[in-house]
């Protein structure tokens, strides 16, 4: 190899290294800025830092009991909406990284690359499908979030391939203007973007039973939960990492009885609640 060729190759390799290093540094800064925006969301919503969750065993004080209805019941949705009027709620899966505001825009593209504060970021936001009722009144409500490699946003959804993971994280909690709602997870699977899950006319076309039958056939976990066509279904959707043709989802059914039981327990004297 000639000296000129060797120098040219060295310069090319150096340029590639600098570009790659610059991209990695930019990506890290982007992720950090996104994470800061969501730390700000929790502070704005007045969620105590002790209630921030992850799958790490050291994430909670030893012996601490976490009541989502109590913790999320104090969430200040109005404070979030004063920053961004497109906030329609909050979603949490206890003991995971999922604890975020829910956004709703006029399209399904904006919050793919904007945080809840409308800052440009590849972290994006958790957002509701543009066709859904922002008050969660539909038969089927669809939420989207990125499949982040660090487990943030909807990165933990892929863990629902395991029945053991589902048993440890069986419910999704949503806060809207009417309070805290529990949704019991009944299905998890990979699905094509053209399938019934992503149809916006399921309720209008009377396809609720077909929708639920599809979920029962496709789910990779068996939960024993069988929603009915008059129930309300919540789907959390994220990328699979294998292109744009399929998504990984978990689906949950609203359990209003859980909220009623929680409210009754709060109203009981401490002795009765403990007994």
PDB file of C-alpha atoms in Angstrom, residues 68-69 72 90-94 96 98-100 102 126 136 141 143 154 156-157 160 166 169-175 180-187 233-237 249-255 258:
ATOM      1  CA  UNK A  68     -51.675   3.393  42.697  1.00  0.00           C
ATOM      2  CA  UNK A  69     -55.102   4.818  43.539  1.00  0.00           C
ATOM      3  CA  UNK A  72     -52.012   8.826  41.431  1.00  0.00           C
ATOM      4  CA  UNK A  90     -51.395   9.987  32.788  1.00  0.00           C
ATOM      5  CA  UNK A  91     -50.465   6.311  32.345  1.00  0.00           C
ATOM      6  CA  UNK A  92     -48.553   4.121  34.773  1.00  0.00           C
ATOM      7  CA  UNK A  93     -47.599   0.481  35.125  1.00  0.00           C
ATOM      8  CA  UNK A  94     -46.347   0.128  38.717  1.00  0.00           C
ATOM      9  CA  UNK A  96     -41.826  -0.301  35.625  1.00  0.00           C
ATOM     10  CA  UNK A  98     -43.994   3.548  32.520  1.00  0.00           C
ATOM     11  CA  UNK A  99     -45.203   6.676  34.328  1.00  0.00           C
ATOM     12  CA  UNK A 100     -45.897   9.417  31.808  1.00  0.00           C
ATOM     13  CA  UNK A 102     -50.655  11.088  27.806  1.00  0.00           C
ATOM     14  CA  UNK A 126     -46.931   8.640  25.024  1.00  0.00           C
ATOM     15  CA  UNK A 136     -61.426   7.518  27.421  1.00  0.00           C
ATOM     16  CA  UNK A 141     -58.496   3.388  23.328  1.00  0.00           C
ATOM     17  CA  UNK A 143     -51.871   4.589  23.165  1.00  0.00           C
ATOM     18  CA  UNK A 154     -42.941   1.700  26.255  1.00  0.00           C
ATOM     19  CA  UNK A 156     -40.911  -2.640  28.925  1.00  0.00           C
ATOM     20  CA  UNK A 157     -43.861  -3.898  26.855  1.00  0.00           C
ATOM     21  CA  UNK A 160     -44.880  -9.211  28.489  1.00  0.00           C
ATOM     22  CA  UNK A 166     -47.395 -10.284  33.530  1.00  0.00           C
ATOM     23  CA  UNK A 169     -47.105  -6.337  36.493  1.00  0.00           C
ATOM     24  CA  UNK A 170     -50.765  -7.244  35.863  1.00  0.00           C
ATOM     25  CA  UNK A 171     -52.402  -3.847  35.525  1.00  0.00           C
ATOM     26  CA  UNK A 172     -52.175  -0.451  33.846  1.00  0.00           C
ATOM     27  CA  UNK A 173     -53.417   2.662  35.642  1.00  0.00           C
ATOM     28  CA  UNK A 174     -54.764   5.693  33.825  1.00  0.00           C
ATOM     29  CA  UNK A 175     -55.560   9.083  35.307  1.00  0.00           C
ATOM     30  CA  UNK A 180     -57.766   6.939  38.522  1.00  0.00           C
ATOM     31  CA  UNK A 181     -58.807   3.840  36.567  1.00  0.00           C
ATOM     32  CA  UNK A 182     -57.371   0.328  36.680  1.00  0.00           C
ATOM     33  CA  UNK A 183     -57.061  -1.712  33.490  1.00  0.00           C
ATOM     34  CA  UNK A 184     -56.294  -5.433  33.912  1.00  0.00           C
ATOM     35  CA  UNK A 185     -53.943  -6.794  31.247  1.00  0.00           C
ATOM     36  CA  UNK A 186     -55.458  -9.739  29.390  1.00  0.00           C
ATOM     37  CA  UNK A 187     -53.365 -10.106  26.202  1.00  0.00           C
ATOM     38  CA  UNK A 233     -60.311  -1.866  26.230  1.00  0.00           C
ATOM     39  CA  UNK A 234     -56.934  -0.111  26.445  1.00  0.00           C
ATOM     40  CA  UNK A 235     -54.120  -1.021  24.040  1.00  0.00           C
ATOM     41  CA  UNK A 236     -50.502   0.053  24.544  1.00  0.00           C
ATOM     42  CA  UNK A 237     -48.584  -0.171  21.259  1.00  0.00           C
ATOM     43  CA  UNK A 249     -48.932  -4.582  22.061  1.00  0.00           C
ATOM     44  CA  UNK A 250     -50.466  -5.310  25.423  1.00  0.00           C
ATOM     45  CA  UNK A 251     -54.210  -5.015  25.964  1.00  0.00           C
ATOM     46  CA  UNK A 252     -56.119  -4.396  29.170  1.00  0.00           C
ATOM     47  CA  UNK A 253     -59.757  -4.164  30.231  1.00  0.00           C
ATOM     48  CA  UNK A 254     -61.069  -1.461  32.522  1.00  0.00           C
ATOM     49  CA  UNK A 255     -61.870  -2.693  36.024  1.00  0.00           C
ATOM     50  CA  UNK A 258     -61.060  -2.150  41.665  1.00  0.00           C
TER      51      UNK A 258
END
